[in-house]
Amino acid sequence: MPHVRIDAVDVYFEIEGEGPPLLLLAGLASDSQSWAPVRPVLAQRFRLILPDNRGCGRTTPQDAPISLARMADDAAALLDHLGVARAHVLGHSMGGLIAATFAARHAQRVDRLVLAGACAQANARTRTLMQDLARLRAEPIPRELFFRMMYPWLFAPPFFADPNAVAEAARLSSEYPYPQSDAAYAAQAAAASGFDAAALATIAAPTLILCGALDLLFSPEESEASFAAIANRRTVVLPGAAHSLHWDQPEAFSTAAAAHLLGL
């Protein structure tokens, strides 16, 4: 499996599809596999570049220093390694903050930008939840229970219609072969809280703010307002989608993202 050595970190990545390069940046506690629902459709139009961020998946060591700037610079170094001068960039949640940081620090490397399920400034409730989840994760509770407690904040109501499916999702999550350590989870959460909103005014790339209408962490109104400093932006809200909007509505997500990235 491909890795590239960047700043004393072995960054794991995958490549899929043909077309203009599209860098996909996953959210908190997520890695390249989190894009599974939308990879098949997006790979029909784009050359997908899917890294595991610092502190998760097959990128090691997990205890390497973590910040949004470091993860954005890792992405730029990965593009260098692949010989990609410019790419579209799509980030989800924390990955959206990495993507915005990337667009501010490496403006010449970005064609078009999508910030999905992201918010430049979380409200007090969401900040408290993230802090409490980091503490809870370190407690000696069954890992499946931890995931089940997270799911209501991530997925829309239809996800919970089949209790057996929910139980199976929690089992698969808890048995994932490349688990994130508790310390790395806390470090990523801390990094996400350190986003520099002042940098938004420097982003020139055409930007899509993609939101889930049912997102309990970041409402569409909060997300849109938080990125108001990006001059060339527009917002699309997906009905029936919560925070993990690419899992709740993968077809609508792929359609909206591809239309923006292709300038349609």
Short mmCIF file of C-alpha atoms in Angstrom, two decimals:
data_model
loop_
_atom_site.label_atom_id
_atom_site.label_comp_id
_atom_site.label_asym_id
_atom_site.label_seq_id
_atom_site.Cartn_x
_atom_site.Cartn_y
_atom_site.Cartn_z
CA MET A 1 0.00 0.00 0.00
CA PRO A 2 1.40 3.45 -0.87
CA HIS A 3 2.99 5.66 1.77
CA VAL A 4 5.08 8.81 1.46
CA ARG A 5 7.44 10.12 4.13
CA ILE A 6 6.51 13.69 5.07
CA ASP A 7 7.98 15.54 8.04
CA ALA A 8 8.87 12.32 9.92
CA VAL A 9 5.38 10.91 9.26
CA ASP A 10 4.53 8.02 6.92
CA VAL A 11 1.39 9.28 5.20
CA TYR A 12 -0.83 6.57 3.74
CA PHE A 13 -2.85 7.41 0.64
CA GLU A 14 -4.94 5.82 -2.09
CA ILE A 15 -5.52 6.83 -5.71
CA GLU A 16 -8.65 6.00 -7.70
CA GLY A 17 -10.35 7.15 -10.88
CA GLU A 18 -9.53 9.26 -13.91
CA GLY A 19 -9.93 12.95 -14.61
CA PRO A 20 -8.99 16.21 -12.89
CA PRO A 21 -7.27 15.57 -9.53
CA LEU A 22 -9.53 15.79 -6.48
CA LEU A 23 -8.00 15.75 -3.00
CA LEU A 24 -10.42 14.30 -0.41
CA LEU A 25 -9.74 15.23 3.23
CA ALA A 26 -11.58 13.24 5.90
CA GLY A 27 -12.99 14.46 9.19
CA LEU A 28 -12.22 13.86 12.85
CA ALA A 29 -11.50 10.20 13.64
CA SER A 30 -12.01 9.33 9.95
CA ASP A 31 -9.58 8.25 7.25
CA SER A 32 -9.56 7.53 3.53
CA GLN A 33 -12.13 4.75 3.94
CA SER A 34 -14.75 7.21 5.16
CA TRP A 35 -15.36 8.25 1.53
CA ALA A 36 -16.66 4.78 0.58
CA PRO A 37 -20.25 5.83 -0.27
CA VAL A 38 -19.19 8.49 -2.79
CA ARG A 39 -15.94 7.09 -4.20
CA PRO A 40 -17.50 5.06 -7.03
CA VAL A 41 -19.40 8.04 -8.46
CA LEU A 42 -16.68 10.66 -7.97
CA ALA A 43 -14.04 8.32 -9.44
CA GLN A 44 -15.94 8.33 -12.72
CA ARG A 45 -15.11 12.02 -13.16
CA PHE A 46 -12.03 12.71 -11.05
CA ARG A 47 -8.68 11.24 -10.11
CA LEU A 48 -9.26 10.84 -6.38
CA ILE A 49 -6.37 11.40 -3.97
CA LEU A 50 -7.32 10.04 -0.54
CA PRO A 51 -4.82 10.41 2.33
CA ASP A 52 -5.19 9.28 5.92
CA ASN A 53 -4.69 12.41 8.03
CA ARG A 54 -2.16 12.52 10.82
CA GLY A 55 -3.36 10.60 13.84
CA CYS A 56 -5.58 8.06 12.10
CA GLY A 57 -5.79 5.12 9.75
CA ARG A 58 -2.57 3.82 8.28
CA THR A 59 -0.63 7.07 8.66
CA THR A 60 1.98 6.54 11.35
CA PRO A 61 3.05 7.27 14.00
CA GLN A 62 -0.27 8.33 15.46
CA ASP A 63 1.47 10.37 18.15
CA ALA A 64 3.11 12.74 15.64
CA PRO A 65 2.40 16.45 16.22
CA ILE A 66 -1.06 17.34 14.89
CA SER A 67 -2.42 20.69 13.73
CA LEU A 68 -4.56 21.90 10.86
CA ALA A 69 -1.54 23.62 9.32
CA ARG A 70 0.57 20.46 9.51
CA MET A 71 -2.19 18.38 7.91
CA ALA A 72 -2.67 20.97 5.17
CA ASP A 73 1.07 20.99 4.51
CA ASP A 74 1.07 17.17 4.46
CA ALA A 75 -1.54 17.35 1.70
CA ALA A 76 0.57 19.83 -0.28
CA ALA A 77 3.63 17.57 0.08
CA LEU A 78 1.56 14.59 -1.08
CA LEU A 79 0.56 16.51 -4.21
CA ASP A 80 4.26 17.28 -4.77
CA HIS A 81 5.05 13.58 -4.43
CA LEU A 82 2.39 12.76 -7.03
CA GLY A 83 3.49 15.52 -9.40
CA VAL A 84 0.15 17.33 -9.09
CA ALA A 85 0.54 21.10 -9.40
CA ARG A 86 -3.14 21.98 -8.79
CA ALA A 87 -6.16 20.06 -7.59
CA HIS A 88 -9.74 20.45 -6.54
CA VAL A 89 -10.04 20.05 -2.76
CA LEU A 90 -13.02 18.61 -0.85
CA GLY A 91 -13.02 18.27 2.92
CA HIS A 92 -15.64 16.99 5.35
CA SER A 93 -16.05 18.37 8.88
CA MET A 94 -12.51 18.70 10.31
CA GLY A 95 -11.36 17.86 6.81
CA GLY A 96 -13.20 20.98 5.66
CA LEU A 97 -11.08 23.03 8.05
CA ILE A 98 -7.95 21.32 6.71
CA ALA A 99 -9.16 22.11 3.18
CA ALA A 100 -9.77 25.78 4.04
CA THR A 101 -6.34 25.96 5.70
CA PHE A 102 -4.82 24.36 2.59
CA ALA A 103 -6.56 26.93 0.36
CA ALA A 104 -5.21 29.77 2.49
CA ARG A 105 -1.64 28.43 2.79
CA HIS A 106 -1.33 26.99 -0.73
CA ALA A 107 -3.69 29.15 -2.78
CA GLN A 108 -1.90 28.45 -6.05
CA ARG A 109 -2.51 24.71 -5.63
CA VAL A 110 -6.35 24.92 -5.48
CA ASP A 111 -8.74 24.95 -8.44
CA ARG A 112 -12.12 24.67 -6.70
CA LEU A 113 -13.00 24.04 -3.07
CA VAL A 114 -15.82 22.17 -1.30
CA LEU A 115 -16.34 22.50 2.46
CA ALA A 116 -18.86 19.83 3.51
CA GLY A 117 -20.42 19.56 6.95
CA ALA A 118 -17.85 22.08 8.20
CA CYS A 119 -17.99 25.18 10.36
CA ALA A 120 -15.23 27.69 11.00
CA GLN A 121 -16.46 28.35 14.53
CA ALA A 122 -18.34 25.66 16.44
CA ASN A 123 -21.00 26.78 18.88
CA ALA A 124 -20.58 26.21 22.62
CA ARG A 125 -22.76 23.08 22.61
CA THR A 126 -20.71 21.39 19.89
CA ARG A 127 -17.41 22.39 21.53
CA THR A 128 -18.62 20.90 24.81
CA LEU A 129 -19.72 17.71 23.05
CA MET A 130 -16.32 17.28 21.37
CA GLN A 131 -14.52 17.75 24.67
CA ASP A 132 -16.81 15.32 26.47
CA LEU A 133 -16.51 12.69 23.73
CA ALA A 134 -12.72 12.87 23.94
CA ARG A 135 -12.89 12.28 27.69
CA LEU A 136 -15.52 9.54 27.34
CA ARG A 137 -13.46 7.72 24.72
CA ALA A 138 -10.65 7.33 27.24
CA GLU A 139 -12.99 5.70 29.78
CA PRO A 140 -13.20 1.89 30.07
CA ILE A 141 -16.51 1.51 28.24
CA PRO A 142 -17.19 -0.91 25.37
CA ARG A 143 -15.99 0.64 22.12
CA GLU A 144 -19.24 -0.32 20.40
CA LEU A 145 -21.15 1.74 22.98
CA PHE A 146 -18.97 4.75 22.28
CA PHE A 147 -19.77 4.57 18.58
CA ARG A 148 -23.48 4.10 19.25
CA MET A 149 -23.42 7.27 21.37
CA MET A 150 -21.81 9.19 18.50
CA TYR A 151 -24.17 8.03 15.76
CA PRO A 152 -27.16 10.28 16.68
CA TRP A 153 -24.92 13.31 16.15
CA LEU A 154 -23.70 12.03 12.79
CA PHE A 155 -26.57 10.38 10.91
CA ALA A 156 -30.12 11.24 9.87
CA PRO A 157 -33.12 9.41 11.42
CA PRO A 158 -33.45 6.70 8.69
CA PHE A 159 -30.08 5.29 9.79
CA PHE A 160 -31.73 4.13 13.03
CA ALA A 161 -34.75 2.42 11.46
CA ASP A 162 -33.14 -1.02 11.64
CA PRO A 163 -31.65 -1.75 15.09
CA ASN A 164 -29.73 -4.70 13.70
CA ALA A 165 -28.07 -2.48 11.11
CA VAL A 166 -27.08 0.01 13.80
CA ALA A 167 -25.60 -2.79 15.90
CA GLU A 168 -23.69 -4.11 12.91
CA ALA A 169 -22.32 -0.64 12.09
CA ALA A 170 -21.10 -0.27 15.68
CA ARG A 171 -19.49 -3.71 15.56
CA LEU A 172 -17.69 -2.97 12.31
CA SER A 173 -16.52 0.42 13.61
CA SER A 174 -15.18 -1.11 16.82
CA GLU A 175 -13.39 -3.88 14.90
CA TYR A 176 -11.83 -1.58 12.29
CA PRO A 177 -8.31 -2.96 11.65
CA TYR A 178 -6.65 0.48 11.78
CA PRO A 179 -8.12 1.98 14.96
CA GLN A 180 -7.36 5.47 16.16
CA SER A 181 -5.80 5.78 19.61
CA ASP A 182 -7.59 7.76 22.31
CA ALA A 183 -4.70 10.22 22.44
CA ALA A 184 -4.78 10.76 18.68
CA TYR A 185 -8.54 11.35 18.78
CA ALA A 186 -8.06 14.01 21.46
CA ALA A 187 -5.19 15.57 19.51
CA GLN A 188 -7.26 15.80 16.32
CA ALA A 189 -10.19 17.30 18.23
CA ALA A 190 -7.88 19.89 19.78
CA ALA A 191 -6.41 20.69 16.36
CA ALA A 192 -9.87 21.25 14.87
CA SER A 193 -10.64 23.80 17.58
CA GLY A 194 -7.62 25.85 16.56
CA PHE A 195 -8.85 26.96 13.14
CA ASP A 196 -7.68 30.44 12.12
CA ALA A 197 -10.85 32.07 10.79
CA ALA A 198 -8.90 35.18 9.78
CA ALA A 199 -7.37 33.16 6.94
CA LEU A 200 -10.75 32.78 5.22
CA ALA A 201 -10.56 36.23 3.68
CA THR A 202 -7.50 35.14 1.69
CA ILE A 203 -9.29 32.23 -0.05
CA ALA A 204 -9.91 33.07 -3.69
CA ALA A 205 -10.93 29.64 -5.04
CA PRO A 206 -14.61 29.22 -6.00
CA THR A 207 -16.04 27.58 -2.89
CA LEU A 208 -19.10 25.44 -2.22
CA ILE A 209 -20.42 25.26 1.34
CA LEU A 210 -22.24 21.91 1.35
CA CYS A 211 -24.52 21.34 4.34
CA GLY A 212 -26.91 18.75 5.70
CA ALA A 213 -30.31 20.18 6.54
CA LEU A 214 -30.45 17.95 9.65
CA ASP A 215 -26.88 18.52 10.88
CA LEU A 216 -26.99 18.72 14.69
CA LEU A 217 -23.34 19.73 15.05
CA PHE A 218 -23.26 22.60 12.56
CA SER A 219 -26.55 23.92 11.25
CA PRO A 220 -26.57 25.19 7.64
CA GLU A 221 -27.08 28.71 8.95
CA GLU A 222 -24.06 28.44 11.27
CA SER A 223 -21.87 26.92 8.59
CA GLU A 224 -22.78 29.53 5.99
CA ALA A 225 -22.24 32.42 8.40
CA SER A 226 -18.92 31.06 9.60
CA PHE A 227 -17.46 31.11 6.07
CA ALA A 228 -18.87 34.52 5.13
CA ALA A 229 -15.35 35.94 4.70
CA ILE A 230 -14.82 33.75 1.60
CA ALA A 231 -15.84 36.12 -1.18
CA ASN A 232 -16.45 33.61 -3.99
CA ARG A 233 -18.75 31.13 -2.30
CA ARG A 234 -22.20 29.63 -2.52
CA THR A 235 -24.16 27.26 -0.29
CA VAL A 236 -26.11 24.10 -1.07
CA VAL A 237 -28.20 22.38 1.61
CA LEU A 238 -29.03 18.68 1.18
CA PRO A 239 -32.49 17.70 2.50
CA GLY A 240 -32.57 14.53 4.57
CA ALA A 241 -28.87 14.68 5.42
CA ALA A 242 -27.27 15.16 8.82
CA HIS A 243 -23.59 15.75 9.64
CA SER A 244 -22.32 12.72 7.73
CA LEU A 245 -24.08 13.97 4.64
CA HIS A 246 -22.00 11.86 2.23
CA TRP A 247 -23.33 8.75 4.01
CA ASP A 248 -26.92 9.94 4.43
CA GLN A 249 -27.30 11.23 0.85
CA PRO A 250 -24.35 9.94 -1.23
CA GLU A 251 -25.99 10.49 -4.62
CA ALA A 252 -27.08 14.07 -3.87
CA PHE A 253 -23.69 14.77 -2.27
CA SER A 254 -21.77 13.49 -5.30
CA THR A 255 -24.00 15.37 -7.73
CA ALA A 256 -23.69 18.70 -5.91
CA ALA A 257 -19.92 18.38 -5.37
CA ALA A 258 -19.20 17.30 -8.96
CA ALA A 259 -21.35 20.08 -10.43
CA HIS A 260 -19.42 22.69 -8.49
CA LEU A 261 -16.00 21.20 -9.17
CA LEU A 262 -16.72 20.96 -12.90
CA GLY A 263 -18.16 24.47 -13.03
CA LEU A 264 -21.57 23.28 -14.17
#
